[in-house]
């Protein structure tokens, strides 16, 4: 929250991500594989705001976690104690993710490219990286197998690039047909929620195009903060302003007040 | 050479630093602070992993310094996805030479490891990833408790603890407590004494990680690790003061409790 | 189409007989008395299995009569080892087209199934058995209890219950009890409501099998089944009296309790 | 027990099987994968007679079961309630048996041949069997992976055959080198304990030869009850008579008295 009480760009991004999860849960796509950080904040916001609530699944083996405070780590005890079931790590990946039981995979990353591929490995060359990032984690198989992938990332020229320095997780590869040729069972990057607005893959080309802008955001801002020649949807819309209720709940989720 | 997530065997890692065991090939899905310390202390020749960060905080600075600047020595890395590593451990625990998953295809990960190959399903023709089994020489895990016979009980987030033990040639467990009888606990895994090579009782041996039912994760420590590990000198001092100069885990805990108390109450 | 060992869904099997559902391809590692009844009642076209006997007693006479004499109809059989079936279910639950094991080689089992092929490990060259995944149209299991949302809790010998549910297109659980809240139980597996298609409350629905914590295995019934099933007429009468002529599982339990009481107290 | 109190041939067989397990446990080969029936009776007898006791593992997923009464079925609740650990069926076969953690596999069968192969599938042809048997169960992989296999079977001309009608579980296949060529990691049929005596594979040929006779049993009896041209070891011995202690414990195990 900004000092004047208006939502920050991050708040707007998180609220819109939570709404996206809520929308998916409403159409029966409720199971959500969540990473720590922004995805976890947004997912827990959605869980507290919407009915039916998304079912949160963490790669540490927690199914149906209902944390009352935001976990710092994927291995936070709170996630296990509030889960419907806790399984081993090999099982969560094999029986749950790979088997196609996850509707929504919720990812972040350091770079995202025009075709929705994600880099969380290195900036620069692999042999002599400028920045060594944490690495793949669960992302490659989430990107491969989840029914649809929702990416949450701040939109900057350095992060939104023409082509990732390293393809850690596949969006649409080099274009239409690539996912199928690699035998990936999930739908790929379906929605990218940034601090400026929302991008979606264009039918036919799979290129990410801006489909909605957050209140007060201009097309120029988006162009300036994107490393490829960004295009806008013909029916470019605006996201609804974050409501007081959404913002109040976001504050509670962040502060770890009893949820 | 160690476990996953919850129940991280910090005390065993410190003892490796104290004994100056070097040239290790260490393996862990989620190398975090203890691996950062091992790397910074120069114990590591090669790291096999799938996610190397300080969870919820950011980078592992010693790991980055080793990869980016070869300090204090160059390390070899081999990286995978979590699903791939989990399949590798499972194959190792199953006595199979490889595991199979639908993964890696289309990613750049495939180019940088010899331990993933594509195979065809003999029934459907589908191309899948085969990953080489992991069978560590030694696995070390932390667990809640053991009985006097050496049966080990683990509960909470069990991660790949079972697979780490069952895939290893030698399996060592540090435990919070040794008890006469392992009372049943919901969701617990028991590993019989005959698959465990050695048990050491080290209360709070996972600190700053935790053992469900015994201790809480010290999230503040993970945050404080960020500035310490960002600086080579600060890191070296920290390792010298709290690890090298302490005799055992109890002394280590006393040492850091004094050093970090001021900062923590102010945080 | 069903589970394993403990928690055998007898009541669901009887309902299949009552509804005269036929031409089934039934799958179970250990088809025992309920499968003997389904086969004898003519419901089964094909049986996939790994061990078909009356545990601790002897043969399944209806199964043998079908295989040896095609009575009441010929049935097709496909047989595996337990390890092979377990790997097939696991592959099915994992969404993989096949599973891998070190098995079948050198045995005659390989000649009589299309669902095992040899593959080479891409790393070591070792020849291993690949088994085709099982993904049943419908899996039916019995479990201890469910909550009102449909989350299902199973404990004790869990067998392949989880894999049977997770590999199936439609999963049905009969349970001993529906409760407000699933209290934790040691060693329990919980399957969330969203992987279960339907839950039916059928107390003692596994009888003469059992549900740990709710009922005991009726070993006497298994022994008594031997003479009943040895004779086509006695079998037909038993099915008519206790299954076809009863409306539901409660009526079935009353019916057999009257019929078997005398014999049992004298046994 | 015969009416006069002397042990029956079955008693002697079971006692000798228990001794074999006790001997193996004494040299550190204590983990024993047990089937229901004679193997389970003998294994539980050994567990109550000897120190260190063998660790009993049942294919229903029970590790370290210490039943106080003999189970009728592999799925008997007693096995789970008295176990050190209970795991799923896929796990018991993959992580425990296949991984080579089982020292002794304890099997029965309907036919055993000269080279230690076992049939528990059909008598007669597979397509039109004279007798349909229960089938493989866990036996093929026990025979493949256990450090050594102990077979317990009554010796008759119908059961001890030149060649099995169906090879359900491999002993030595067609002879030396066959196990290795099939990549089997376990040692194969190491000991066959019958109601007449004990057979072991001959070094070099792998052929089962009689190495010991039970008290009072003649060579002729063995020859009459074996379907191949049975040979006897050069140093053919006799098993020690069942002791009163062994027989008393066998009675207690059978009766399910508190163990």
Coordinates of N, CA and C in Angstrom, one line a residue, chain A residues 36 59-62 69 72-81 86-91 93 97-99 121-122 126-141 144 163-170 180-185, chain B residues 4-6 29-30 49-59 63-64 67-68 77-84 86-87 89-90 100-109 112 126-127 156-160 163 210 212 216-217 219-220 222-223:
Chain A
X36 N 6.6 -20.4 -3.8 CA 6.6 -19.4 -2.7 C 6.9 -18.0 -3.3
X59 N 4.9 -27.9 -3.7 CA 5.8 -28.9 -4.2 C 6.5 -29.7 -3.0
X60 N 6.4 -29.2 -1.8 CA 6.9 -29.9 -0.7 C 6.0 -31.1 -0.3
X61 N 4.9 -31.3 -1.0 CA 4.1 -32.5 -0.8 C 2.8 -32.1 -0.1
X62 N 2.5 -30.9 0.1 CA 1.2 -30.5 0.8 C 0.1 -30.3 -0.2
X69 N -0.9 -18.1 8.1 CA 0.1 -17.0 7.8 C 0.9 -17.4 6.6
X72 N 7.2 -18.5 4.6 CA 8.5 -18.0 4.0 C 9.1 -19.0 3.1
X73 N 8.9 -20.3 3.4 CA 9.6 -21.3 2.6 C 8.5 -22.3 2.3
X74 N 8.8 -23.0 1.2 CA 8.0 -24.1 0.7 C 7.9 -25.2 1.7
X75 N 8.9 -25.2 2.6 CA 9.0 -26.3 3.6 C 8.4 -25.9 4.9
X76 N 7.7 -24.7 4.9 CA 7.2 -24.2 6.2 C 6.2 -25.2 6.8
X77 N 6.4 -25.4 8.1 CA 5.6 -26.4 8.8 C 4.1 -26.1 8.7
X78 N 3.7 -24.9 8.7 CA 2.3 -24.4 8.6 C 1.6 -25.1 7.4
X79 N 2.4 -25.2 6.3 CA 1.8 -25.8 5.1 C 1.3 -27.2 5.3
X80 N 2.2 -28.0 6.0 CA 1.9 -29.4 6.3 C 0.8 -29.5 7.3
X81 N 0.8 -28.7 8.3 CA -0.2 -28.8 9.4 C -1.6 -28.5 9.0
X86 N -0.5 -34.8 3.2 CA 1.0 -34.6 3.0 C 1.6 -35.8 2.3
X87 N 2.2 -35.7 1.2 CA 2.8 -36.8 0.5 C 4.3 -36.5 0.3
X88 N 5.0 -37.5 -0.1 CA 6.4 -37.3 -0.4 C 6.6 -36.5 -1.6
X89 N 7.8 -36.0 -1.8 CA 8.2 -35.2 -2.9 C 8.1 -36.0 -4.3
X90 N 8.7 -37.2 -4.3 CA 8.5 -38.0 -5.5 C 7.0 -38.1 -5.9
X91 N 6.2 -38.4 -4.9 CA 4.8 -38.6 -5.1 C 4.1 -37.3 -5.7
X93 N 5.2 -35.0 -7.4 CA 5.5 -34.7 -8.9 C 4.9 -35.8 -9.8
X97 N 1.2 -34.0 -10.1 CA 1.5 -33.0 -11.2 C 1.5 -33.7 -12.5
X98 N 2.4 -34.7 -12.7 CA 2.6 -35.4 -14.0 C 1.3 -36.0 -14.4
X99 N 0.5 -36.5 -13.5 CA -0.7 -37.3 -13.9 C -1.8 -36.3 -14.4
X121 N 17.2 -19.8 -14.5 CA 18.5 -20.5 -14.3 C 19.7 -19.5 -14.3
X122 N 20.0 -18.9 -15.5 CA 21.1 -17.9 -15.5 C 20.8 -16.7 -16.4
X126 N 25.5 -19.9 -20.0 CA 25.5 -20.9 -18.9 C 26.9 -21.1 -18.4
X127 N 27.9 -21.1 -19.3 CA 29.2 -21.4 -18.8 C 29.8 -20.3 -18.0
X128 N 29.5 -19.0 -18.3 CA 30.0 -17.9 -17.6 C 28.9 -16.9 -17.3
X129 N 28.0 -17.3 -16.4 CA 26.8 -16.4 -16.2 C 27.1 -15.1 -15.6
X130 N 26.3 -14.1 -16.1 CA 26.4 -12.8 -15.4 C 25.7 -12.9 -14.1
X131 N 24.6 -13.5 -14.0 CA 23.9 -13.8 -12.8 C 23.5 -15.2 -12.7
X132 N 23.9 -15.8 -11.6 CA 23.5 -17.2 -11.4 C 22.2 -17.2 -10.6
X133 N 21.1 -17.7 -11.1 CA 19.8 -17.7 -10.4 C 19.6 -19.0 -9.7
X134 N 18.6 -19.2 -8.9 CA 18.4 -20.4 -8.1 C 18.3 -21.7 -9.0
X135 N 17.7 -21.6 -10.2 CA 17.5 -22.8 -11.0 C 16.1 -23.2 -11.2
X136 N 15.9 -24.4 -11.7 CA 14.6 -24.9 -12.2 C 13.6 -25.1 -11.1
X137 N 14.0 -25.8 -10.0 CA 13.0 -26.2 -9.0 C 11.9 -27.0 -9.7
X138 N 10.7 -26.8 -9.3 CA 9.6 -27.5 -9.9 C 9.0 -27.0 -11.2
X139 N 9.6 -25.8 -11.6 CA 8.9 -25.1 -12.7 C 8.8 -25.8 -14.0
X140 N 9.9 -26.5 -14.5 CA 9.8 -27.1 -15.8 C 8.6 -28.1 -16.0
X141 N 8.4 -28.9 -14.9 CA 7.3 -29.8 -15.1 C 5.9 -29.2 -14.8
X144 N 5.1 -27.8 -17.9 CA 4.8 -28.9 -18.9 C 3.4 -29.5 -18.7
X163 N 14.0 -13.3 -26.4 CA 14.3 -14.7 -26.2 C 15.1 -14.9 -24.9
X164 N 14.6 -15.9 -24.1 CA 15.3 -16.1 -22.8 C 16.7 -16.5 -23.0
X165 N 17.6 -16.1 -22.1 CA 19.0 -16.5 -22.1 C 19.1 -18.1 -21.9
X166 N 18.2 -18.6 -21.2 CA 18.1 -20.0 -20.9 C 16.7 -20.4 -20.8
X167 N 16.3 -21.5 -21.5 CA 14.9 -21.9 -21.4 C 14.8 -23.0 -20.2
X168 N 14.4 -22.5 -19.1 CA 14.2 -23.4 -18.0 C 12.8 -24.1 -18.1
X169 N 11.8 -23.4 -18.4 CA 10.5 -23.9 -18.5 C 9.8 -23.5 -19.8
X170 N 9.2 -24.4 -20.4 CA 8.6 -24.1 -21.8 C 7.3 -23.5 -21.7
X180 N 3.3 -29.6 -28.5 CA 2.8 -30.9 -29.0 C 4.0 -31.8 -29.4
X181 N 4.9 -31.2 -30.1 CA 6.0 -32.0 -30.6 C 6.9 -32.5 -29.4
X182 N 6.9 -31.8 -28.3 CA 7.6 -32.2 -27.2 C 6.8 -33.1 -26.2
X183 N 5.5 -33.4 -26.6 CA 4.7 -34.3 -25.8 C 4.2 -33.7 -24.5
X184 N 4.2 -32.4 -24.4 CA 3.8 -31.8 -23.1 C 2.3 -31.8 -23.1
X185 N 1.8 -32.2 -21.9 CA 0.3 -32.5 -21.8 C -0.4 -31.2 -21.3
Chain B
X4 N 16.3 -32.9 2.4 CA 15.5 -32.0 1.7 C 14.6 -31.2 2.7
X5 N 14.5 -29.9 2.4 CA 13.5 -29.0 2.9 C 13.5 -28.9 4.4
X6 N 12.5 -29.4 5.1 CA 12.4 -29.6 6.5 C 13.5 -30.6 6.9
X29 N 18.3 -31.6 -3.7 CA 17.3 -30.9 -4.5 C 17.4 -29.4 -4.2
X30 N 17.4 -29.1 -2.9 CA 17.3 -27.7 -2.6 C 18.4 -27.3 -1.7
X49 N 22.0 -30.5 -8.1 CA 20.9 -29.9 -7.4 C 19.7 -29.5 -8.4
X50 N 18.6 -29.1 -7.8 CA 17.6 -28.6 -8.7 C 17.1 -27.2 -8.4
X51 N 17.4 -26.7 -7.2 CA 17.0 -25.3 -6.8 C 18.0 -24.8 -5.7
X52 N 18.8 -23.8 -6.1 CA 19.7 -23.4 -5.1 C 19.5 -21.9 -4.7
X53 N 18.7 -21.7 -3.7 CA 18.4 -20.4 -3.2 C 18.2 -20.4 -1.7
X54 N 18.0 -19.2 -1.2 CA 17.7 -19.0 0.2 C 16.2 -18.8 0.2
X55 N 15.4 -19.8 0.6 CA 13.9 -19.8 0.3 C 13.3 -18.5 0.9
X56 N 12.6 -17.8 0.1 CA 11.8 -16.6 0.6 C 12.7 -15.4 0.8
X57 N 14.0 -15.6 0.7 CA 14.9 -14.5 0.9 C 15.6 -14.1 -0.4
X58 N 16.2 -15.0 -1.1 CA 16.9 -14.6 -2.3 C 18.0 -15.6 -2.7
X59 N 19.2 -15.0 -3.0 CA 20.3 -15.8 -3.6 C 21.0 -16.5 -2.4
X63 N 27.3 -19.7 -3.1 CA 27.0 -20.5 -4.2 C 27.3 -19.7 -5.5
X64 N 26.7 -18.5 -5.5 CA 26.9 -17.6 -6.7 C 28.3 -17.2 -6.9
X67 N 30.1 -20.1 -8.5 CA 29.8 -20.3 -9.9 C 30.3 -19.1 -10.7
X68 N 30.0 -17.9 -10.2 CA 30.3 -16.7 -11.1 C 31.8 -16.4 -11.0
X77 N 28.9 -27.8 -11.5 CA 27.5 -28.0 -11.2 C 26.8 -28.9 -12.2
X78 N 25.8 -29.6 -11.7 CA 24.9 -30.4 -12.6 C 23.5 -30.1 -12.1
X79 N 22.7 -29.6 -13.0 CA 21.3 -29.2 -12.4 C 20.2 -29.9 -13.2
X80 N 19.1 -30.1 -12.4 CA 18.0 -30.8 -12.9 C 16.7 -30.1 -12.5
X81 N 15.6 -30.6 -12.8 CA 14.3 -30.1 -12.2 C 14.1 -30.9 -10.9
X82 N 13.2 -30.4 -10.1 CA 12.8 -31.2 -8.9 C 12.2 -32.6 -9.3
X83 N 11.3 -32.5 -10.3 CA 10.7 -33.8 -10.7 C 11.8 -34.8 -11.2
X84 N 12.8 -34.3 -11.9 CA 13.9 -35.2 -12.3 C 14.7 -35.7 -11.2
X86 N 13.7 -36.0 -8.1 CA 12.9 -37.0 -7.3 C 12.8 -38.3 -8.0
X87 N 12.7 -38.3 -9.3 CA 12.7 -39.6 -10.1 C 14.1 -40.3 -10.0
X89 N 16.2 -40.1 -7.4 CA 16.3 -40.7 -6.0 C 15.4 -41.9 -6.0
X90 N 14.2 -41.9 -6.5 CA 13.3 -43.0 -6.5 C 13.9 -44.2 -7.2
X100 N 11.8 -42.7 -15.0 CA 11.2 -42.2 -16.2 C 10.3 -41.0 -15.8
X101 N 10.3 -40.0 -16.6 CA 9.3 -38.9 -16.4 C 9.0 -38.2 -17.7
X102 N 7.9 -37.5 -17.6 CA 7.5 -36.6 -18.8 C 8.1 -35.3 -18.4
X103 N 9.3 -35.0 -18.9 CA 9.9 -33.7 -18.5 C 11.1 -33.5 -19.3
X104 N 11.7 -32.3 -19.1 CA 13.0 -31.9 -19.7 C 12.9 -31.5 -21.1
X105 N 11.9 -32.1 -21.9 CA 11.9 -31.9 -23.3 C 11.6 -30.5 -23.6
X106 N 12.4 -29.9 -24.5 CA 12.2 -28.5 -24.9 C 12.9 -27.5 -24.0
X107 N 13.5 -28.0 -22.9 CA 14.2 -27.1 -22.0 C 15.7 -27.1 -22.3
X108 N 16.4 -26.1 -21.9 CA 17.9 -26.1 -22.1 C 18.6 -27.0 -21.1
X109 N 17.9 -27.4 -20.1 CA 18.5 -28.3 -19.1 C 19.1 -29.5 -19.7
X112 N 22.9 -29.7 -20.7 CA 24.0 -29.5 -19.7 C 24.1 -30.7 -18.7
X126 N 5.6 -42.9 -27.3 CA 5.9 -41.6 -26.8 C 7.3 -41.4 -26.3
X127 N 7.9 -40.2 -26.6 CA 9.3 -39.9 -26.1 C 9.2 -39.4 -24.7
X156 N 5.9 -35.2 9.4 CA 5.8 -33.9 8.8 C 6.1 -33.9 7.3
X157 N 6.7 -32.9 6.8 CA 7.1 -32.9 5.4 C 8.2 -33.8 5.2
X158 N 7.9 -35.0 4.6 CA 8.9 -36.0 4.6 C 9.8 -35.9 3.3
X159 N 9.5 -35.1 2.4 CA 10.4 -34.7 1.3 C 10.9 -36.0 0.5
X160 N 12.2 -36.0 0.4 CA 12.8 -37.2 -0.2 C 13.7 -37.9 0.8
X163 N 13.8 -41.7 0.4 CA 14.6 -42.1 -0.9 C 16.1 -41.8 -0.7
X210 N 14.2 -26.9 10.9 CA 13.4 -27.4 12.0 C 13.1 -28.8 11.9
X212 N 9.7 -30.9 12.9 CA 8.3 -30.8 13.3 C 8.1 -31.5 14.6
X216 N 11.0 -24.9 15.8 CA 10.5 -24.0 14.8 C 11.6 -23.6 13.8
X217 N 11.2 -23.4 12.6 CA 12.2 -22.8 11.6 C 12.6 -21.4 12.1
X219 N 13.2 -18.4 10.9 CA 13.2 -17.6 9.6 C 14.1 -16.4 9.7
X220 N 14.2 -15.8 10.9 CA 15.1 -14.7 11.1 C 16.6 -15.0 10.7
X222 N 17.5 -17.1 8.5 CA 17.6 -17.2 7.0 C 17.7 -15.8 6.4
X223 N 17.0 -14.8 7.0 CA 17.1 -13.4 6.6 C 18.5 -12.9 6.9

